[in-house]
Amino acid sequence: MSEDQAAQVTTSDVCIVGGCGRVGLPLGIAFAARGLSVVLYDINAEAVATVNAARLPFAEPGAAEPLTEAVAAGRLRATTDPSSVGGSEHLVVVVGTPVDEHLNPDLGAVPRALERCAEHLRDGQLVVLRSTVYPGVTALTEKLLAGKGIRADVAFCPERIAEGRAMTELFALPQIVAARTPAALARAEKLFRHLTEQIVPLEPEEAELAKLFTNTWRYIKFATANQFWMMANDFGLDFARIRHAVAYDYPRAADLPMPGFAAGPCLFKDTMQLAAFNRNNFVLGHSAMLINEGLPLYLVSRLEDRFDLSEMTVGILGMAFKGGSDDPRESLAYKLRKILALKTRETLCTDPFVADERFVDLDEVLRRADLLVIAAPHEQYARLETDTPLIDMWGLTGQGVRV
């Protein structure tokens, strides 16, 4: 470490690496709303410019006003300059941690993010990993920093928010805080007490598994509901009516979801990370993957039983990975589109939130389509007035979920 780095003064309380994304930006806004000075370091220049103009680069309810206030007050700014990481007492790393085409975890995502700015890191900083990571990546980060001669505290404090609820859940949900040493744990706990008084301390490896267990549990629950729906459907029965009976004033079944596409950037990926961690011995997780990823194929096969798709124009309503979102990442609506493109005369796609030059307006879809499929349960679709056959596996329209 150079003398310049050693003498570098603290110019902000928190620097978030990957700070202009869907996880980093709400966190930065939340810290700034609690009075901390925040720098968002990101390699996406367009997103950086958008944030510095006090505009959100994506939809997040409740975030626009505090973003404007924080930027105007000088408590929050974004930059593409990697040297910005050296001016903060706390460094929070928020980067994507994908699996590859063979469903193997990418162990290098977090280390690569740190390598890009490693020359600017300095002794005495607290480095917090916020990304969902494969078990052992916290220890890998500790080794990486030690190997570079950087005496920093390291903590793992996983993000637990749902898209669209960040500005509520960041303050309402307990924060899991994990570190190897009491000093690092105390520093991480102090940082996140700016958001909530509910702190759950763990060892790093426990916390890494806790986050993977959380997302995998949701993925398995969705798979269970989808399998139940297919069973009922194959016997001509309405799963929505059955589920209502099962859950009505019966707390032990209250968490049984409705069926629908279980997708997005987290649940499938983290289930596969957990499988890899357990030497690919995860029958339950792999079964959930087959059910959830196979749902578009099942849906189309049921449609083929009822309709001559080759003579039809089919409209897909909603291309985001979940209702009310503008995020299309890993959305199964795109898999549905690929399958239908091979089966139908024409396939039309629309979404009120996702911008894509290939999509058409809802009015055009309603005018031209012979069959409609709700692929993302946006609220707008619950009140559709149409005589065209409508497939609604989500139960959004209240007309049953049989296909």
Short mmCIF file of C-alpha atoms in Angstrom, two decimals, residues 18-402:
data_model
loop_
_atom_site.label_atom_id
_atom_site.label_comp_id
_atom_site.label_asym_id
_atom_site.label_seq_id
_atom_site.Cartn_x
_atom_site.Cartn_y
_atom_site.Cartn_z
CA GLY A 18 -22.33 -2.00 -7.70
CA GLY A 19 -24.28 0.81 -6.12
CA CYS A 20 -26.57 1.76 -9.00
CA GLY A 21 -28.24 -1.64 -9.32
CA ARG A 22 -31.52 -2.94 -7.96
CA VAL A 23 -29.97 -3.99 -4.65
CA GLY A 24 -27.22 -1.41 -4.17
CA LEU A 25 -29.19 1.73 -4.96
CA PRO A 26 -32.09 1.18 -2.51
CA LEU A 27 -29.50 0.38 0.17
CA GLY A 28 -27.59 3.57 -0.59
CA ILE A 29 -30.80 5.61 -0.52
CA ALA A 30 -31.75 4.02 2.82
CA PHE A 31 -28.39 4.84 4.41
CA ALA A 32 -28.54 8.39 3.06
CA ALA A 33 -32.08 8.79 4.41
CA ARG A 34 -30.69 7.96 7.84
CA GLY A 35 -28.10 10.72 7.57
CA LEU A 36 -25.02 8.88 6.27
CA SER A 37 -22.95 10.19 3.39
CA VAL A 38 -22.98 7.61 0.58
CA VAL A 39 -20.95 7.08 -2.60
CA LEU A 40 -22.21 4.63 -5.22
CA TYR A 41 -19.41 3.14 -7.31
CA ASP A 42 -20.63 1.46 -10.48
CA ILE A 43 -19.14 0.60 -13.89
CA ASN A 44 -22.44 1.43 -15.63
CA ALA A 45 -21.89 5.04 -16.70
CA GLU A 46 -25.47 5.48 -17.88
CA ALA A 47 -26.89 4.39 -14.53
CA VAL A 48 -24.41 6.62 -12.71
CA ALA A 49 -25.53 9.66 -14.72
CA THR A 50 -29.19 8.81 -14.11
CA VAL A 51 -28.71 8.58 -10.35
CA ASN A 52 -26.70 11.82 -10.21
CA ALA A 53 -29.63 13.47 -11.99
CA ALA A 54 -31.78 12.26 -9.06
CA ARG A 55 -33.68 9.80 -11.23
CA LEU A 56 -34.19 6.08 -10.70
CA PRO A 57 -32.77 3.79 -13.44
CA PHE A 58 -35.50 1.25 -12.64
CA ALA A 59 -38.81 1.13 -10.83
CA GLU A 60 -38.71 0.93 -7.03
CA PRO A 61 -41.78 2.24 -5.18
CA GLY A 62 -40.99 4.75 -2.48
CA ALA A 63 -37.41 5.37 -3.61
CA ALA A 64 -37.79 8.41 -5.89
CA GLU A 65 -38.45 11.05 -3.24
CA PRO A 66 -35.66 10.07 -0.82
CA LEU A 67 -33.26 9.77 -3.78
CA THR A 68 -34.06 13.34 -4.83
CA GLU A 69 -33.64 14.57 -1.26
CA ALA A 70 -30.34 12.74 -0.74
CA VAL A 71 -28.81 13.97 -4.00
CA ALA A 72 -29.96 17.54 -3.35
CA ALA A 73 -28.51 17.47 0.17
CA GLY A 74 -25.19 16.08 -1.05
CA ARG A 75 -25.53 12.90 1.00
CA LEU A 76 -25.55 10.62 -2.04
CA ARG A 77 -23.61 10.65 -5.29
CA ALA A 78 -22.65 8.07 -7.91
CA THR A 79 -19.35 7.65 -9.74
CA THR A 80 -17.48 5.37 -12.13
CA ASP A 81 -14.17 6.27 -10.46
CA PRO A 82 -12.73 3.21 -8.66
CA SER A 83 -10.65 5.42 -6.38
CA SER A 84 -13.89 6.36 -4.63
CA VAL A 85 -13.74 3.12 -2.63
CA GLY A 86 -10.74 4.41 -0.71
CA GLY A 87 -12.55 7.36 0.79
CA SER A 88 -15.15 5.48 2.83
CA GLU A 89 -14.96 3.84 6.22
CA HIS A 90 -17.44 1.17 5.11
CA LEU A 91 -17.31 -0.62 1.75
CA VAL A 92 -20.40 -2.64 0.78
CA VAL A 93 -20.04 -4.99 -2.19
CA VAL A 94 -23.24 -5.66 -4.14
CA VAL A 95 -22.63 -7.50 -7.42
CA GLY A 96 -24.43 -10.26 -9.29
CA THR A 97 -23.35 -13.81 -8.49
CA PRO A 98 -24.67 -15.94 -11.38
CA VAL A 99 -24.39 -19.60 -12.23
CA ASP A 100 -22.88 -20.51 -15.60
CA GLU A 101 -24.43 -22.45 -18.48
CA HIS A 102 -23.55 -25.68 -16.66
CA LEU A 103 -25.30 -24.47 -13.46
CA ASN A 104 -21.98 -24.07 -11.67
CA PRO A 105 -21.58 -21.07 -9.31
CA ASP A 106 -19.31 -18.22 -10.36
CA LEU A 107 -17.02 -17.98 -7.35
CA GLY A 108 -15.08 -15.10 -8.85
CA ALA A 109 -17.81 -12.45 -9.13
CA VAL A 110 -17.09 -10.79 -5.77
CA PRO A 111 -13.28 -11.15 -5.99
CA ARG A 112 -13.35 -9.63 -9.50
CA ALA A 113 -15.31 -6.65 -8.23
CA LEU A 114 -12.75 -6.11 -5.49
CA GLU A 115 -9.83 -6.63 -7.86
CA ARG A 116 -11.07 -3.72 -10.01
CA CYS A 117 -10.60 -1.34 -7.10
CA ALA A 118 -8.11 -3.20 -4.89
CA GLU A 119 -5.33 -0.66 -5.35
CA HIS A 120 -7.52 1.96 -3.69
CA LEU A 121 -8.50 -0.10 -0.65
CA ARG A 122 -6.82 0.82 2.62
CA ASP A 123 -6.17 -0.51 6.08
CA GLY A 124 -8.91 -0.08 8.64
CA GLN A 125 -11.88 -0.30 6.30
CA LEU A 126 -14.87 -2.55 6.90
CA VAL A 127 -15.62 -4.60 3.75
CA VAL A 128 -19.19 -5.91 3.78
CA LEU A 129 -20.33 -8.52 1.27
CA ARG A 130 -24.02 -7.97 0.52
CA SER A 131 -24.39 -10.26 -2.51
CA THR A 132 -25.77 -13.76 -2.19
CA VAL A 133 -22.60 -15.85 -2.33
CA TYR A 134 -21.56 -19.47 -2.55
CA PRO A 135 -20.51 -20.72 0.91
CA GLY A 136 -16.85 -19.93 1.41
CA VAL A 137 -16.70 -16.71 -0.62
CA THR A 138 -16.47 -14.62 2.57
CA ALA A 139 -13.40 -16.62 3.58
CA LEU A 140 -12.07 -16.27 0.02
CA THR A 141 -12.46 -12.49 0.30
CA GLU A 142 -10.58 -12.46 3.60
CA LYS A 143 -7.71 -14.35 1.96
CA LEU A 144 -7.75 -12.05 -1.06
CA LEU A 145 -7.41 -8.91 1.03
CA ALA A 146 -4.80 -10.43 3.32
CA GLY A 147 -2.81 -11.56 0.30
CA LYS A 148 -2.69 -7.97 -0.91
CA GLY A 149 -1.48 -6.78 2.48
CA ILE A 150 -4.74 -4.98 3.27
CA ARG A 151 -5.68 -5.11 6.95
CA ALA A 152 -9.44 -4.73 6.69
CA ASP A 153 -12.37 -6.16 8.60
CA VAL A 154 -14.69 -8.38 6.54
CA ALA A 155 -18.36 -9.09 7.16
CA PHE A 156 -21.17 -10.85 5.32
CA CYS A 157 -24.57 -9.18 5.68
CA PRO A 158 -26.89 -10.66 3.01
CA GLU A 159 -29.56 -8.63 1.29
CA ARG A 160 -33.06 -9.96 2.00
CA ILE A 161 -35.39 -7.49 0.29
CA ALA A 162 -37.89 -8.26 -2.44
CA GLU A 163 -37.91 -6.08 -5.53
CA GLY A 164 -40.60 -3.46 -5.19
CA ARG A 165 -40.53 -3.56 -1.38
CA ALA A 166 -36.99 -2.35 -0.70
CA MET A 167 -37.83 0.98 0.90
CA THR A 168 -40.08 -0.77 3.40
CA GLU A 169 -38.19 -3.99 4.03
CA LEU A 170 -34.75 -2.40 4.47
CA PHE A 171 -36.08 -0.78 7.64
CA ALA A 172 -38.55 -3.46 8.73
CA LEU A 173 -36.72 -6.77 8.27
CA PRO A 174 -34.06 -8.04 10.69
CA GLN A 175 -30.53 -7.76 9.34
CA ILE A 176 -28.31 -10.85 9.39
CA VAL A 177 -24.78 -9.79 10.33
CA ALA A 178 -21.84 -12.17 10.22
CA ALA A 179 -18.10 -11.76 10.72
CA ARG A 180 -15.07 -13.77 11.81
CA THR A 181 -13.94 -11.50 14.67
CA PRO A 182 -15.82 -9.67 17.42
CA ALA A 183 -14.44 -6.34 16.20
CA ALA A 184 -15.66 -6.85 12.63
CA LEU A 185 -19.04 -8.08 13.90
CA ALA A 186 -19.44 -5.02 16.12
CA ARG A 187 -18.62 -2.65 13.25
CA ALA A 188 -21.05 -4.34 10.87
CA GLU A 189 -23.76 -4.38 13.51
CA LYS A 190 -23.25 -0.66 14.18
CA LEU A 191 -23.53 0.11 10.46
CA PHE A 192 -26.80 -1.77 9.95
CA ARG A 193 -28.35 -0.44 13.14
CA HIS A 194 -28.79 2.74 11.13
CA LEU A 195 -31.55 0.80 9.35
CA THR A 196 -33.03 -1.42 12.05
CA GLU A 197 -32.56 -2.44 15.67
CA GLN A 198 -33.20 -6.08 14.77
CA ILE A 199 -29.82 -7.71 14.26
CA VAL A 200 -29.26 -11.47 13.95
CA PRO A 201 -25.56 -12.38 14.44
CA LEU A 202 -24.12 -15.49 12.78
CA GLU A 203 -20.83 -16.97 11.68
CA PRO A 204 -20.03 -16.18 8.03
CA GLU A 205 -20.64 -19.71 6.78
CA GLU A 206 -23.92 -19.89 8.69
CA ALA A 207 -25.06 -16.63 7.12
CA GLU A 208 -24.05 -17.76 3.63
CA LEU A 209 -26.21 -20.86 4.00
CA ALA A 210 -29.02 -18.89 5.65
CA LYS A 211 -29.41 -16.73 2.55
CA LEU A 212 -29.29 -19.71 0.18
CA PHE A 213 -31.77 -21.62 2.35
CA THR A 214 -34.14 -18.63 2.29
CA ASN A 215 -34.29 -18.34 -1.49
CA THR A 216 -34.32 -22.10 -2.04
CA TRP A 217 -37.19 -22.53 0.39
CA ARG A 218 -39.27 -20.04 -1.60
CA TYR A 219 -38.34 -21.78 -4.86
CA ILE A 220 -39.39 -25.17 -3.48
CA LYS A 221 -42.69 -23.77 -2.17
CA PHE A 222 -43.48 -22.37 -5.61
CA ALA A 223 -42.61 -25.72 -7.17
CA THR A 224 -44.93 -27.49 -4.74
CA ALA A 225 -47.81 -25.20 -5.68
CA ASN A 226 -47.08 -25.66 -9.38
CA GLN A 227 -47.00 -29.45 -9.03
CA PHE A 228 -50.27 -29.40 -7.09
CA TRP A 229 -51.82 -27.19 -9.78
CA MET A 230 -50.74 -29.59 -12.54
CA MET A 231 -52.18 -32.55 -10.62
CA ALA A 232 -55.54 -30.84 -10.15
CA ASN A 233 -55.52 -29.52 -13.68
CA ASP A 234 -54.88 -32.94 -15.21
CA PHE A 235 -58.02 -34.20 -13.46
CA GLY A 236 -60.11 -31.23 -14.58
CA LEU A 237 -60.23 -29.67 -11.12
CA ASP A 238 -59.69 -26.05 -10.10
CA PHE A 239 -56.64 -25.71 -7.85
CA ALA A 240 -57.74 -22.23 -6.76
CA ARG A 241 -60.87 -23.65 -5.11
CA ILE A 242 -58.89 -26.47 -3.50
CA ARG A 243 -56.22 -24.09 -2.20
CA HIS A 244 -58.86 -21.79 -0.75
CA ALA A 245 -60.35 -24.71 1.18
CA VAL A 246 -56.93 -25.88 2.36
CA ALA A 247 -55.82 -22.46 3.63
CA TYR A 248 -59.11 -21.01 4.90
CA ASP A 249 -58.66 -20.22 8.61
CA TYR A 250 -55.99 -22.93 8.70
CA PRO A 251 -52.63 -21.33 9.65
CA ARG A 252 -50.54 -24.41 8.89
CA ALA A 253 -51.37 -24.07 5.18
CA ALA A 254 -51.47 -20.28 4.95
CA ASP A 255 -48.17 -20.12 3.07
CA LEU A 256 -49.27 -22.35 0.17
CA PRO A 257 -48.80 -20.10 -2.89
CA MET A 258 -50.87 -19.89 -6.02
CA PRO A 259 -49.29 -21.41 -9.16
CA GLY A 260 -47.31 -19.38 -11.66
CA PHE A 261 -43.90 -18.85 -13.20
CA ALA A 262 -41.22 -18.96 -10.49
CA ALA A 263 -38.31 -17.12 -12.03
CA GLY A 264 -36.13 -14.04 -11.72
CA PRO A 265 -32.46 -13.47 -10.98
CA CYS A 266 -32.32 -15.16 -7.55
CA LEU A 267 -34.43 -18.21 -6.71
CA PHE A 268 -33.38 -20.63 -9.46
CA LYS A 269 -29.77 -19.48 -9.33
CA ASP A 270 -29.46 -19.79 -5.57
CA THR A 271 -31.10 -23.22 -5.56
CA MET A 272 -28.42 -24.36 -8.00
CA GLN A 273 -25.69 -22.79 -5.84
CA LEU A 274 -26.97 -24.78 -2.88
CA ALA A 275 -27.02 -27.95 -4.97
CA ALA A 276 -23.42 -27.37 -6.03
CA PHE A 277 -22.42 -26.77 -2.41
CA ASN A 278 -23.87 -30.18 -1.49
CA ARG A 279 -21.93 -31.94 -4.27
CA ASN A 280 -25.03 -31.87 -6.50
CA ASN A 281 -26.81 -34.16 -4.07
CA PHE A 282 -30.01 -32.14 -3.79
CA VAL A 283 -32.92 -34.15 -5.14
CA LEU A 284 -35.51 -31.74 -3.76
CA GLY A 285 -33.86 -28.70 -5.31
CA HIS A 286 -33.34 -30.35 -8.68
CA SER A 287 -36.95 -31.57 -8.68
CA ALA A 288 -38.12 -28.02 -7.97
CA MET A 289 -36.04 -26.83 -10.92
CA LEU A 290 -37.61 -29.39 -13.25
CA ILE A 291 -41.13 -28.42 -12.14
CA ASN A 292 -40.67 -24.64 -12.29
CA GLU A 293 -38.56 -24.53 -15.43
CA GLY A 294 -40.87 -27.05 -17.10
CA LEU A 295 -44.03 -25.06 -16.43
CA PRO A 296 -44.04 -23.23 -19.80
CA LEU A 297 -43.84 -26.57 -21.60
CA TYR A 298 -46.68 -28.00 -19.53
CA LEU A 299 -48.78 -24.92 -20.16
CA VAL A 300 -48.29 -25.11 -23.93
CA SER A 301 -49.06 -28.83 -23.96
CA ARG A 302 -52.38 -28.12 -22.23
CA LEU A 303 -53.13 -25.36 -24.74
CA GLU A 304 -52.44 -27.79 -27.59
CA ASP A 305 -55.05 -30.14 -26.13
CA ARG A 306 -57.68 -27.39 -26.32
CA PHE A 307 -56.73 -25.28 -29.33
CA ASP A 308 -55.26 -25.61 -32.81
CA LEU A 309 -52.37 -23.29 -32.05
CA SER A 310 -51.01 -23.48 -35.59
CA GLU A 311 -54.00 -21.42 -36.76
CA MET A 312 -53.90 -18.91 -33.92
CA THR A 313 -52.27 -15.66 -32.89
CA VAL A 314 -51.42 -15.89 -29.20
CA GLY A 315 -50.86 -12.83 -27.03
CA ILE A 316 -48.51 -13.07 -24.03
CA LEU A 317 -49.45 -10.55 -21.35
CA GLY A 318 -46.53 -9.55 -19.15
CA MET A 319 -42.85 -10.28 -19.77
CA ALA A 320 -41.37 -9.27 -16.40
CA PHE A 321 -40.35 -12.05 -14.03
CA LYS A 322 -43.07 -11.08 -11.54
CA GLY A 323 -46.13 -8.91 -11.27
CA GLY A 324 -45.69 -5.16 -10.87
CA SER A 325 -42.00 -5.30 -11.86
CA ASP A 326 -40.07 -3.83 -14.78
CA ASP A 327 -37.36 -6.49 -14.42
CA PRO A 328 -37.31 -9.11 -17.22
CA ARG A 329 -34.23 -10.99 -15.98
CA GLU A 330 -34.63 -14.78 -16.22
CA SER A 331 -38.36 -14.39 -16.82
CA LEU A 332 -40.04 -17.61 -17.91
CA ALA A 333 -42.31 -15.54 -20.14
CA TYR A 334 -39.44 -15.56 -22.64
CA LYS A 335 -39.26 -19.34 -22.54
CA LEU A 336 -43.01 -19.41 -23.15
CA ARG A 337 -42.55 -17.11 -26.14
CA LYS A 338 -39.91 -19.39 -27.65
CA ILE A 339 -42.12 -22.45 -27.33
CA LEU A 340 -45.18 -20.70 -28.73
CA ALA A 341 -43.17 -19.27 -31.62
CA LEU A 342 -42.76 -22.84 -32.86
CA LYS A 343 -46.42 -23.74 -32.37
CA THR A 344 -48.50 -20.72 -33.34
CA ARG A 345 -49.25 -18.67 -36.44
CA GLU A 346 -47.98 -15.61 -34.58
CA THR A 347 -46.99 -14.69 -31.04
CA LEU A 348 -47.43 -11.16 -29.68
CA CYS A 349 -45.88 -9.87 -26.45
CA THR A 350 -46.76 -6.86 -24.33
CA ASP A 351 -45.80 -5.43 -20.95
CA PRO A 352 -46.70 -2.10 -19.31
CA PHE A 353 -43.34 -1.83 -17.53
CA VAL A 354 -40.72 -3.62 -19.66
CA ALA A 355 -39.47 -1.67 -22.68
CA ASP A 356 -38.65 -3.78 -25.74
CA GLU A 357 -38.94 -2.82 -29.39
CA ARG A 358 -40.32 -6.28 -30.15
CA PHE A 359 -43.34 -5.75 -27.90
CA VAL A 360 -46.64 -4.21 -28.97
CA ASP A 361 -49.27 -2.24 -27.08
CA LEU A 362 -51.88 -4.10 -25.05
CA ASP A 363 -54.68 -2.70 -27.22
CA GLU A 364 -53.09 -4.22 -30.33
CA VAL A 365 -52.68 -7.58 -28.60
CA LEU A 366 -56.32 -7.56 -27.52
CA ARG A 367 -57.40 -6.66 -31.06
CA ARG A 368 -55.32 -9.26 -32.91
CA ALA A 369 -54.96 -12.24 -30.59
CA ASP A 370 -57.14 -15.36 -30.75
CA LEU A 371 -55.86 -16.52 -27.35
CA LEU A 372 -54.38 -14.63 -24.38
CA VAL A 373 -51.97 -15.95 -21.74
CA ILE A 374 -51.11 -14.01 -18.58
CA ALA A 375 -47.38 -14.65 -18.08
CA ALA A 376 -46.73 -11.94 -15.48
CA PRO A 377 -49.59 -11.08 -13.10
CA HIS A 378 -49.53 -7.32 -13.50
CA GLU A 379 -52.47 -5.72 -11.74
CA GLN A 380 -53.65 -4.17 -15.01
CA TYR A 381 -54.59 -7.61 -16.35
CA ALA A 382 -57.02 -8.37 -13.52
CA ARG A 383 -59.59 -6.00 -15.03
CA LEU A 384 -59.34 -6.91 -18.71
CA GLU A 385 -62.54 -6.67 -20.70
CA THR A 386 -62.24 -9.17 -23.54
CA ASP A 387 -64.18 -11.99 -25.13
CA THR A 388 -60.94 -13.66 -26.24
CA PRO A 389 -60.11 -16.89 -24.34
CA LEU A 390 -57.85 -15.94 -21.43
CA ILE A 391 -55.42 -18.32 -19.70
CA ASP A 392 -54.81 -17.24 -16.11
CA MET A 393 -52.85 -19.78 -14.08
CA TRP A 394 -52.19 -17.10 -11.41
CA GLY A 395 -55.84 -16.70 -10.44
CA LEU A 396 -55.45 -12.98 -11.07
CA THR A 397 -58.87 -12.53 -12.63
CA GLY A 398 -60.74 -14.61 -10.06
CA GLN A 399 -62.18 -16.89 -12.73
CA GLY A 400 -60.38 -20.09 -11.70
CA VAL A 401 -57.05 -21.49 -12.82
CA ARG A 402 -57.96 -24.52 -14.91
#
